[in-house]
Rosetta silent file (secondary structure, phi, psi, omega in degrees, C-alpha in Angstrom):
SEQUENCE: MGEVKLHRFWYSPFSCKVIWALKLKGIPFENIEEDVLNKSPLLLQYNPVHKKTPVLVHGGKPICESMIIVEYIDEVWPEKPLMPSDPYGRAIARFWIKLLDDKDMAIWRIYFSSNGEELEQAKKDTLELLKIIEEHRAGETKFFIGDEFGIVDIAFGAIGYWLEVVEDVVGVKLYDARKFPKLTALINNFKEEPVIKENLPDKNDLLTYFRGSREKRLASAS
SCORE:     score description
SCORE:     0.000 S_00000001
   1 L     0.000   -9.347 -179.839  -21.922   -6.146  -29.762 S_00000001
   2 L    99.106  149.920 -179.481  -25.573   -6.402  -28.761 S_00000001
   3 L   -68.256  142.358 -178.909  -27.789   -4.457  -26.399 S_00000001
   4 E  -116.650  127.220  176.438  -26.779   -4.423  -22.730 S_00000001
   5 E  -128.983  147.403  178.842  -29.296   -4.352  -19.878 S_00000001
   6 E  -128.013  117.184  171.708  -28.709   -4.609  -16.138 S_00000001
   7 E   -89.502  126.576 -173.897  -31.343   -5.828  -13.677 S_00000001
   8 E  -155.005  167.154  167.047  -30.325   -4.624  -10.247 S_00000001
   9 L  -106.445  132.042 -172.805  -31.216   -3.335   -6.770 S_00000001
  10 L   -61.841  -31.350 -172.775  -29.900    0.213   -6.245 S_00000001
  11 L   -88.886   -2.896 -171.239  -28.667   -0.464   -2.692 S_00000001
  12 L   -87.579  127.587  174.898  -26.777   -3.673   -3.496 S_00000001
  13 H   -64.987  -27.335 -179.581  -22.964   -3.717   -3.575 S_00000001
  14 H   -68.271  -40.379  175.137  -23.207   -6.719   -5.889 S_00000001
  15 H   -67.010  -39.530 -179.320  -25.131   -4.675   -8.439 S_00000001
  16 H   -63.364  -33.880  178.067  -22.715   -1.771   -8.012 S_00000001
  17 H   -56.970  -41.102  179.990  -19.777   -4.024   -8.870 S_00000001
  18 H   -69.534  -42.107  178.216  -21.289   -4.572  -12.302 S_00000001
  19 H   -60.051  -43.157  179.384  -22.044   -0.871  -12.770 S_00000001
  20 H   -59.987  -43.789  179.773  -18.432    0.023  -11.935 S_00000001
  21 H   -63.337  -44.086  179.313  -17.137   -2.444  -14.510 S_00000001
  22 H   -62.619  -42.422 -179.544  -19.525   -1.128  -17.180 S_00000001
  23 H   -68.099  -40.589  178.295  -18.600    2.483  -16.399 S_00000001
  24 H   -61.242  -34.241 -179.770  -14.865    1.748  -16.401 S_00000001
  25 H   -85.943  -10.819 -177.489  -15.246    0.212  -19.838 S_00000001
  26 L    70.568   33.759 -176.760  -17.496    3.007  -21.114 S_00000001
  27 L   -93.813  119.321  175.969  -20.240    0.540  -22.051 S_00000001
  28 L   -69.798  142.405 -178.924  -23.722    2.056  -22.461 S_00000001
  29 L  -151.736  157.210  174.506  -26.456    0.019  -20.783 S_00000001
  30 E   -93.496  123.830  179.403  -30.113    0.140  -19.803 S_00000001
  31 E   -89.284  123.774  179.446  -30.598    0.163  -16.047 S_00000001
  32 E  -117.542  103.780 -177.977  -33.617   -1.864  -14.884 S_00000001
  33 E   -78.658  124.645 -179.830  -34.343   -1.278  -11.206 S_00000001
  34 L   -97.316  156.944  175.738  -35.954   -4.304   -9.567 S_00000001
  35 L  -105.141  118.572 -175.735  -38.218   -4.400   -6.504 S_00000001
  36 L   -61.434  -26.076 -179.713  -36.979   -6.964   -3.986 S_00000001
  37 L   -91.999   -8.054 -178.868  -40.570   -7.569   -2.832 S_00000001
  38 L  -149.552   69.807 -175.002  -41.986   -7.840   -6.336 S_00000001
  39 L   -67.144  141.638 -175.563  -39.332   -9.201   -8.674 S_00000001
  40 L   -69.409  151.003  175.472  -40.125   -8.904  -12.347 S_00000001
  41 H   -55.682  -34.865  178.939  -41.061  -11.984  -14.405 S_00000001
  42 H   -64.244  -43.158  178.849  -38.018  -11.274  -16.576 S_00000001
  43 H   -60.395  -45.497 -179.469  -35.653  -11.405  -13.595 S_00000001
  44 H   -65.605  -30.863  176.141  -37.150  -14.726  -12.471 S_00000001
  45 H   -71.929  -42.992 -176.783  -36.834  -16.017  -16.017 S_00000001
  46 H   -73.570  -32.180 -178.949  -33.230  -14.889  -16.382 S_00000001
  47 L  -129.743   68.055 -175.698  -32.099  -16.142  -12.953 S_00000001
  48 L   -71.049  -17.287 -178.449  -34.431  -19.037  -12.055 S_00000001
  49 L   -78.599  -56.778 -175.966  -31.886  -20.642   -9.707 S_00000001
  50 L   -98.179  -21.356  177.948  -31.133  -17.792   -7.266 S_00000001
  51 L    56.415   44.222 -177.026  -33.917  -15.370   -8.283 S_00000001
  52 L  -144.471  168.139  174.901  -31.765  -12.355   -7.439 S_00000001
  53 L   -96.543  165.805   -0.603  -29.819   -9.493   -8.952 S_00000001
  54 L   -82.097  152.755  169.446  -27.574   -8.515  -10.573 S_00000001
  55 E  -130.540  121.708  173.894  -28.352  -10.024  -13.950 S_00000001
  56 E   -94.709  130.604  176.842  -26.619   -8.672  -17.034 S_00000001
  57 E  -114.208  113.891 -177.335  -28.464   -9.291  -20.284 S_00000001
  58 E  -118.326  114.867 -178.513  -26.207   -8.982  -23.330 S_00000001
  59 L    60.301   33.143  179.534  -27.772   -9.522  -26.720 S_00000001
  60 L    84.577   -2.875 -178.798  -30.710  -11.240  -25.040 S_00000001
  61 E  -105.193  125.217 -177.440  -28.490  -13.678  -23.105 S_00000001
  62 E   -85.111  143.020  172.249  -28.466  -13.438  -19.266 S_00000001
  63 E  -126.490  132.729 -175.009  -25.337  -13.692  -17.111 S_00000001
  64 E  -117.037  163.249  179.653  -25.703  -14.037  -13.321 S_00000001
  65 L    76.816  122.960 -166.450  -23.522  -13.516  -10.227 S_00000001
  66 H   -55.663  -50.989 -174.470  -21.695  -10.219   -9.864 S_00000001
  67 H   -77.439  -24.660  171.131  -18.047  -11.215  -10.247 S_00000001
  68 H   -66.249  -40.869  177.223  -18.829  -13.718  -13.024 S_00000001
  69 H   -62.262  -44.078 -178.709  -20.525  -10.816  -14.806 S_00000001
  70 H   -61.815  -43.058  176.826  -17.504   -8.567  -14.226 S_00000001
  71 H   -63.486  -39.110  177.945  -15.150  -11.185  -15.711 S_00000001
  72 H   -60.659  -46.721  178.948  -17.515  -11.585  -18.661 S_00000001
  73 H   -58.244  -43.355 -177.860  -17.481   -7.827  -19.253 S_00000001
  74 H   -65.645  -32.333 -179.753  -13.683   -7.797  -19.120 S_00000001
  75 H   -79.600  -38.990 -177.245  -13.441  -10.598  -21.684 S_00000001
  76 H   -75.193  -35.764  178.294  -16.056   -9.273  -24.107 S_00000001
  77 L  -118.013   83.708 -171.053  -14.763   -5.676  -23.962 S_00000001
  78 L   -73.307  -11.243  176.830  -10.989   -6.132  -23.542 S_00000001
  79 L   -62.853  146.054 -176.788  -10.137   -2.416  -23.789 S_00000001
  80 L    52.119   63.200 -174.119   -9.021   -1.011  -20.424 S_00000001
  81 L   -60.415  142.358  177.650   -8.474   -4.492  -18.951 S_00000001
  82 L   -96.672  -29.970 -179.053   -9.488   -5.125  -15.346 S_00000001
  83 L   -92.306  141.457  175.800   -7.747   -8.489  -14.990 S_00000001
  84 L   -54.636  151.799 -175.070   -3.917   -8.711  -15.000 S_00000001
  85 L   -82.064  -26.044 -176.275   -2.449   -9.730  -18.344 S_00000001
  86 L   -93.883  151.465 -177.022   -0.054  -12.435  -17.106 S_00000001
  87 H   -57.187  -40.921 -179.550   -1.171  -15.895  -15.898 S_00000001
  88 H   -65.675  -43.163  178.771    0.351  -15.479  -12.426 S_00000001
  89 H   -61.249  -39.693  178.543   -1.305  -12.093  -11.956 S_00000001
  90 H   -66.015  -38.217  178.557   -4.656  -13.544  -13.014 S_00000001
  91 H   -63.897  -43.483  178.401   -4.228  -16.427  -10.561 S_00000001
  92 H   -63.071  -43.183  179.223   -3.495  -13.996   -7.712 S_00000001
  93 H   -60.416  -45.626 -178.480   -6.494  -11.872   -8.685 S_00000001
  94 H   -66.461  -32.927  175.606   -8.823  -14.884   -8.734 S_00000001
  95 H   -59.454  -49.557 -177.041   -7.509  -16.002   -5.328 S_00000001
  96 H   -71.100  -35.564  176.935   -8.446  -12.661   -3.749 S_00000001
  97 H   -60.306  -45.562 -179.352  -11.751  -12.424   -5.619 S_00000001
  98 H   -65.358  -42.813 -179.902  -12.783  -15.837   -4.266 S_00000001
  99 H   -62.626  -44.651  179.400  -11.652  -15.010   -0.745 S_00000001
 100 H   -65.478  -41.417  178.778  -13.514  -11.689   -0.770 S_00000001
 101 H   -62.173  -42.328 -178.461  -16.627  -13.283   -2.279 S_00000001
 102 H   -70.970  -46.634 -168.702  -16.601  -16.056    0.332 S_00000001
 103 H   -90.584  -24.089 -179.437  -15.713  -14.039    3.395 S_00000001
 104 L   -76.485   -3.534  170.793  -17.399  -10.677    2.886 S_00000001
 105 H   -64.899  -20.995  176.823  -20.733  -12.499    3.231 S_00000001
 106 H   -61.062  -32.209  176.967  -19.972  -12.299    6.948 S_00000001
 107 H   -59.296  -42.179 -178.433  -20.762   -8.576    6.696 S_00000001
 108 H   -77.711  -24.368  172.670  -24.270   -9.448    5.546 S_00000001
 109 H   -68.137  -32.565  173.404  -24.622  -12.118    8.222 S_00000001
 110 H   -59.187  -45.994 -177.536  -24.074   -9.293   10.734 S_00000001
 111 H   -65.894  -41.009 -174.588  -26.966   -7.444    9.127 S_00000001
 112 H   -89.998   -5.493 -177.289  -29.287  -10.466    8.919 S_00000001
 113 L   -62.499  134.108  179.711  -28.418  -11.988   12.320 S_00000001
 114 L  -112.229   -3.492  175.594  -31.441  -12.400   14.551 S_00000001
 115 L  -141.181  165.048 -173.578  -29.722  -13.781   17.652 S_00000001
 116 H   -62.318  -38.825 -177.978  -26.579  -13.124   19.640 S_00000001
 117 H   -64.926  -45.539  178.143  -24.736  -16.306   18.687 S_00000001
 118 H   -61.539  -43.253 -178.152  -25.147  -15.688   14.945 S_00000001
 119 H   -63.417  -44.254 -177.867  -24.117  -12.064   15.345 S_00000001
 120 H   -64.525  -38.499  178.282  -20.993  -12.874   17.343 S_00000001
 121 H   -67.724  -40.276  179.168  -19.828  -15.437   14.778 S_00000001
 122 H   -65.420  -39.333  177.179  -20.449  -13.000   11.911 S_00000001
 123 H   -63.530  -42.825  179.691  -18.505  -10.280   13.747 S_00000001
 124 H   -62.207  -44.031 -178.799  -15.628  -12.697   14.348 S_00000001
 125 H   -66.952  -39.061  178.869  -15.537  -13.738   10.682 S_00000001
 126 H   -66.279  -43.784  178.667  -15.652  -10.129    9.467 S_00000001
 127 H   -62.004  -36.940  177.425  -12.853   -9.089   11.809 S_00000001
 128 H   -62.204  -41.452  179.102  -10.789  -12.022   10.557 S_00000001
 129 H   -64.353  -43.400  179.034  -11.212  -10.787    6.967 S_00000001
 130 H   -60.562  -40.150  179.465  -10.136   -7.251    7.901 S_00000001
 131 H   -67.431  -38.820  178.721   -7.029   -8.638    9.592 S_00000001
 132 H   -60.889  -45.707 -179.354   -6.178  -10.811    6.569 S_00000001
 133 H   -65.627  -42.989 -179.851   -6.321   -7.801    4.252 S_00000001
 134 H   -61.009  -42.493 -172.031   -4.322   -5.629    6.653 S_00000001
 135 H   -85.959  -28.765 -169.949   -1.591   -8.232    7.136 S_00000001
 136 H  -118.383   -8.180 -177.795   -1.330   -9.815    3.692 S_00000001
 137 L  -136.259  -52.582 -172.679   -2.443   -7.311    1.069 S_00000001
 138 L   -61.610  143.458  174.790   -3.017   -3.709    2.096 S_00000001
 139 L    93.927  -18.287 -179.044   -0.088   -1.285    1.897 S_00000001
 140 L   -74.399  -35.467 -179.813    1.933   -3.167   -0.698 S_00000001
 141 L  -142.784  171.267 -179.133    0.469   -1.164   -3.589 S_00000001
 142 L   -62.493  -43.146  178.408   -1.980    1.713   -4.100 S_00000001
 143 L  -112.895 -169.550 -166.946   -4.785   -0.678   -5.006 S_00000001
 144 L   -62.290  -46.801  179.310   -5.407   -4.300   -4.159 S_00000001
 145 L  -130.131   30.355  177.409   -2.884   -5.964   -6.464 S_00000001
 146 L   169.543 -174.236 -179.747   -1.170   -3.056   -8.141 S_00000001
 147 L   -95.344    4.840  174.002   -1.053    0.678   -8.672 S_00000001
 148 L  -116.294  138.641  178.037   -3.909    0.576  -11.189 S_00000001
 149 L   -60.976  133.661 -175.843   -7.538    0.053  -10.212 S_00000001
 150 L  -145.077 -164.789 -171.117   -8.586   -3.469  -11.214 S_00000001
 151 H   -65.982  -33.896  179.879  -10.963   -6.359  -10.824 S_00000001
 152 H   -69.774  -32.350  176.349  -10.051   -7.205   -7.234 S_00000001
 153 H   -64.197  -35.138  175.093  -10.820   -3.624   -6.188 S_00000001
 154 H   -63.921  -43.739  178.384  -14.300   -4.112   -7.638 S_00000001
 155 H   -63.535  -25.566 -176.846  -14.683   -7.286   -5.558 S_00000001
 156 L   -76.989   -5.577 -169.048  -13.536   -5.267   -2.510 S_00000001
 157 H   -54.243  -40.832 -176.582  -16.518   -2.888   -2.765 S_00000001
 158 H   -63.679  -36.480  178.048  -18.649   -4.192    0.112 S_00000001
 159 H   -74.455  -38.240 -176.194  -15.788   -3.723    2.571 S_00000001
 160 H   -67.392  -21.665 -174.682  -14.804   -0.405    1.069 S_00000001
 161 H  -141.054  -43.163 -172.346  -18.213    1.214    1.545 S_00000001
 162 H   -80.535  -23.647 -179.659  -21.047   -0.994    2.849 S_00000001
 163 H   -57.433  -45.214 -179.567  -19.338   -2.302    6.010 S_00000001
 164 H   -61.646  -37.627  178.165  -19.639    1.099    7.683 S_00000001
 165 H   -63.913  -47.477 -179.796  -23.340    1.243    6.781 S_00000001
 166 H   -61.799  -42.294  177.848  -23.983   -2.215    8.270 S_00000001
 167 H   -57.948  -46.616 -178.567  -22.067   -1.277   11.428 S_00000001
 168 H   -63.996  -41.572 -176.957  -24.189    1.853   11.900 S_00000001
 169 H   -68.206  -43.758 -175.632  -27.476    0.034   11.285 S_00000001
 170 H   -83.482  -26.302 -179.463  -26.740   -2.907   13.577 S_00000001
 171 L    86.872   38.064  175.880  -24.863   -0.905   16.214 S_00000001
 172 L  -122.685  162.128  177.603  -21.537   -2.724   16.141 S_00000001
 173 L  -138.181  112.044  179.376  -18.019   -1.431   15.548 S_00000001
 174 L  -114.547  -43.660 -177.715  -15.361   -3.641   13.990 S_00000001
 175 L   -83.236  121.297  178.652  -13.452   -1.421   11.610 S_00000001
 176 L  -127.769  116.080 -175.986  -11.136    1.010   13.406 S_00000001
 177 L   -57.126  -31.443 -178.826   -8.877    3.126   11.197 S_00000001
 178 L   -70.838  -31.154 -179.786   -6.228    3.261   13.932 S_00000001
 179 L   -85.488  -19.941 -176.989   -6.015   -0.536   14.096 S_00000001
 180 L  -128.448   65.036 -175.357   -6.065   -0.990   10.329 S_00000001
 181 H   -64.816  -38.424 -179.454   -3.941    1.828    8.870 S_00000001
 182 H   -72.503  -38.754  175.000   -2.998    0.008    5.660 S_00000001
 183 H   -63.051  -38.669  178.638   -6.579   -1.135    5.074 S_00000001
 184 H   -60.956  -42.618  178.037   -7.709    2.450    5.673 S_00000001
 185 H   -63.307  -40.176  178.939   -5.378    3.707    2.936 S_00000001
 186 H   -63.384  -44.000  178.346   -6.739    1.030    0.593 S_00000001
 187 H   -62.519  -43.519 -179.757  -10.345    2.039    1.373 S_00000001
 188 H   -63.894  -42.159  177.589   -9.552    5.726    0.818 S_00000001
 189 H   -63.347  -39.344  177.423   -7.907    4.988   -2.533 S_00000001
 190 H   -59.984  -49.843 -176.134  -10.930    2.897   -3.496 S_00000001
 191 H   -67.064  -27.253 -177.336  -13.403    5.669   -2.627 S_00000001
 192 H   -88.122   -9.887  174.973  -11.390    8.321   -4.469 S_00000001
 193 L   -60.819  124.642 -171.428  -11.220    6.390   -7.743 S_00000001
 194 H   -51.069  -45.083 -176.561  -13.403    8.589  -10.004 S_00000001
 195 H   -68.168  -27.539  175.793  -15.698    5.861  -11.326 S_00000001
 196 H   -75.155  -50.358 -177.892  -16.339    4.638   -7.775 S_00000001
 197 H   -55.177  -38.010 -176.209  -16.803    8.115   -6.315 S_00000001
 198 L   -84.591   -9.103 -174.584  -19.323    8.991   -9.038 S_00000001
 199 L  -134.035   41.774  172.826  -21.280    5.720   -8.787 S_00000001
 200 L  -107.901  138.004  174.212  -21.794    5.036   -5.091 S_00000001
 201 L   -62.063  147.866  177.429  -25.267    5.122   -3.551 S_00000001
 202 L   -60.938  132.028 -174.973  -25.796    7.995   -1.139 S_00000001
 203 H   -64.157  -38.106  178.374  -24.852    6.834    2.363 S_00000001
 204 H   -64.425  -38.702  176.442  -27.864    8.465    4.018 S_00000001
 205 H   -63.923  -40.316  177.732  -30.170    6.731    1.549 S_00000001
 206 H   -63.520  -45.123  179.711  -28.475    3.413    2.322 S_00000001
 207 H   -60.036  -44.910  179.960  -28.821    3.948    6.064 S_00000001
 208 H   -61.391  -46.191 -178.294  -32.504    4.787    5.719 S_00000001
 209 H   -64.046  -51.745 -173.711  -33.178    1.757    3.533 S_00000001
 210 H   -68.795  -34.357  175.616  -31.235   -0.793    5.590 S_00000001
 211 H   -63.323  -47.915 -179.485  -32.582    0.472    8.919 S_00000001
 212 H   -63.199  -42.519 -179.532  -36.151    0.245    7.701 S_00000001
 213 H   -65.194  -41.278  179.929  -35.641   -3.163    6.130 S_00000001
 214 H   -67.352  -41.083  179.005  -33.971   -4.578    9.251 S_00000001
 215 H   -60.735  -44.135  179.247  -36.689   -3.233   11.549 S_00000001
 216 H   -63.648  -42.563 -177.407  -39.416   -4.826    9.425 S_00000001
 217 H   -66.669  -43.623  179.592  -37.590   -8.148    9.260 S_00000001
 218 H   -67.032  -36.364  178.879  -36.927   -8.297   13.015 S_00000001
 219 H   -65.690  -40.210 -179.578  -40.530   -7.291   13.769 S_00000001
 220 H   -71.143  -23.967 -178.632  -41.904  -10.054   11.548 S_00000001
 221 H   -85.657  -15.700 -175.625  -39.614  -12.604   13.191 S_00000001
 222 L   -85.616    0.000    0.000  -40.659  -11.712   16.748 S_00000001
């Protein structure tokens, strides 16, 4: 099937989404850790448009963007499918993947916000996403669109684990388990899935990295 390599940043939920898909499929791969301040010539060659990770290289051919990569993995290695088998199920999955991809960027706008107005809008957008999941998805099934872990759960990763890290680093609190009981159950099921549990970055390491990175960025902007 060709050699598989993954260019990634260890702390990135987008890179982790690809790792989870590879691990769920049992696909061996070479992990290539990139330096965000000194990106390798290969990474820039493979992703000249966005110049970012993750980039999956399969048989010498690069694929970019985390959820596009995950769909590619699911199509090339169809065993243990991540996407629903029926057309309607696939349509529902793609709806939620797009919504999560579009709206969970608000979490990162909280992290990167340098003024109060930007921060307040990012907080509002993130809270809106949590409410959408609580009211329209969480609680209906064990996982996002069924009782088996699937592709939408992979897309859900930033909310399932990184939101709490961003809240701690920035000093805001949006997610409250008492206000979002169904979302809380969904997050707990996500974290307890073996391949997720075994392939999450250490939370203390994430806190240390993101705190240091944010302090440097804010200092340089002042």
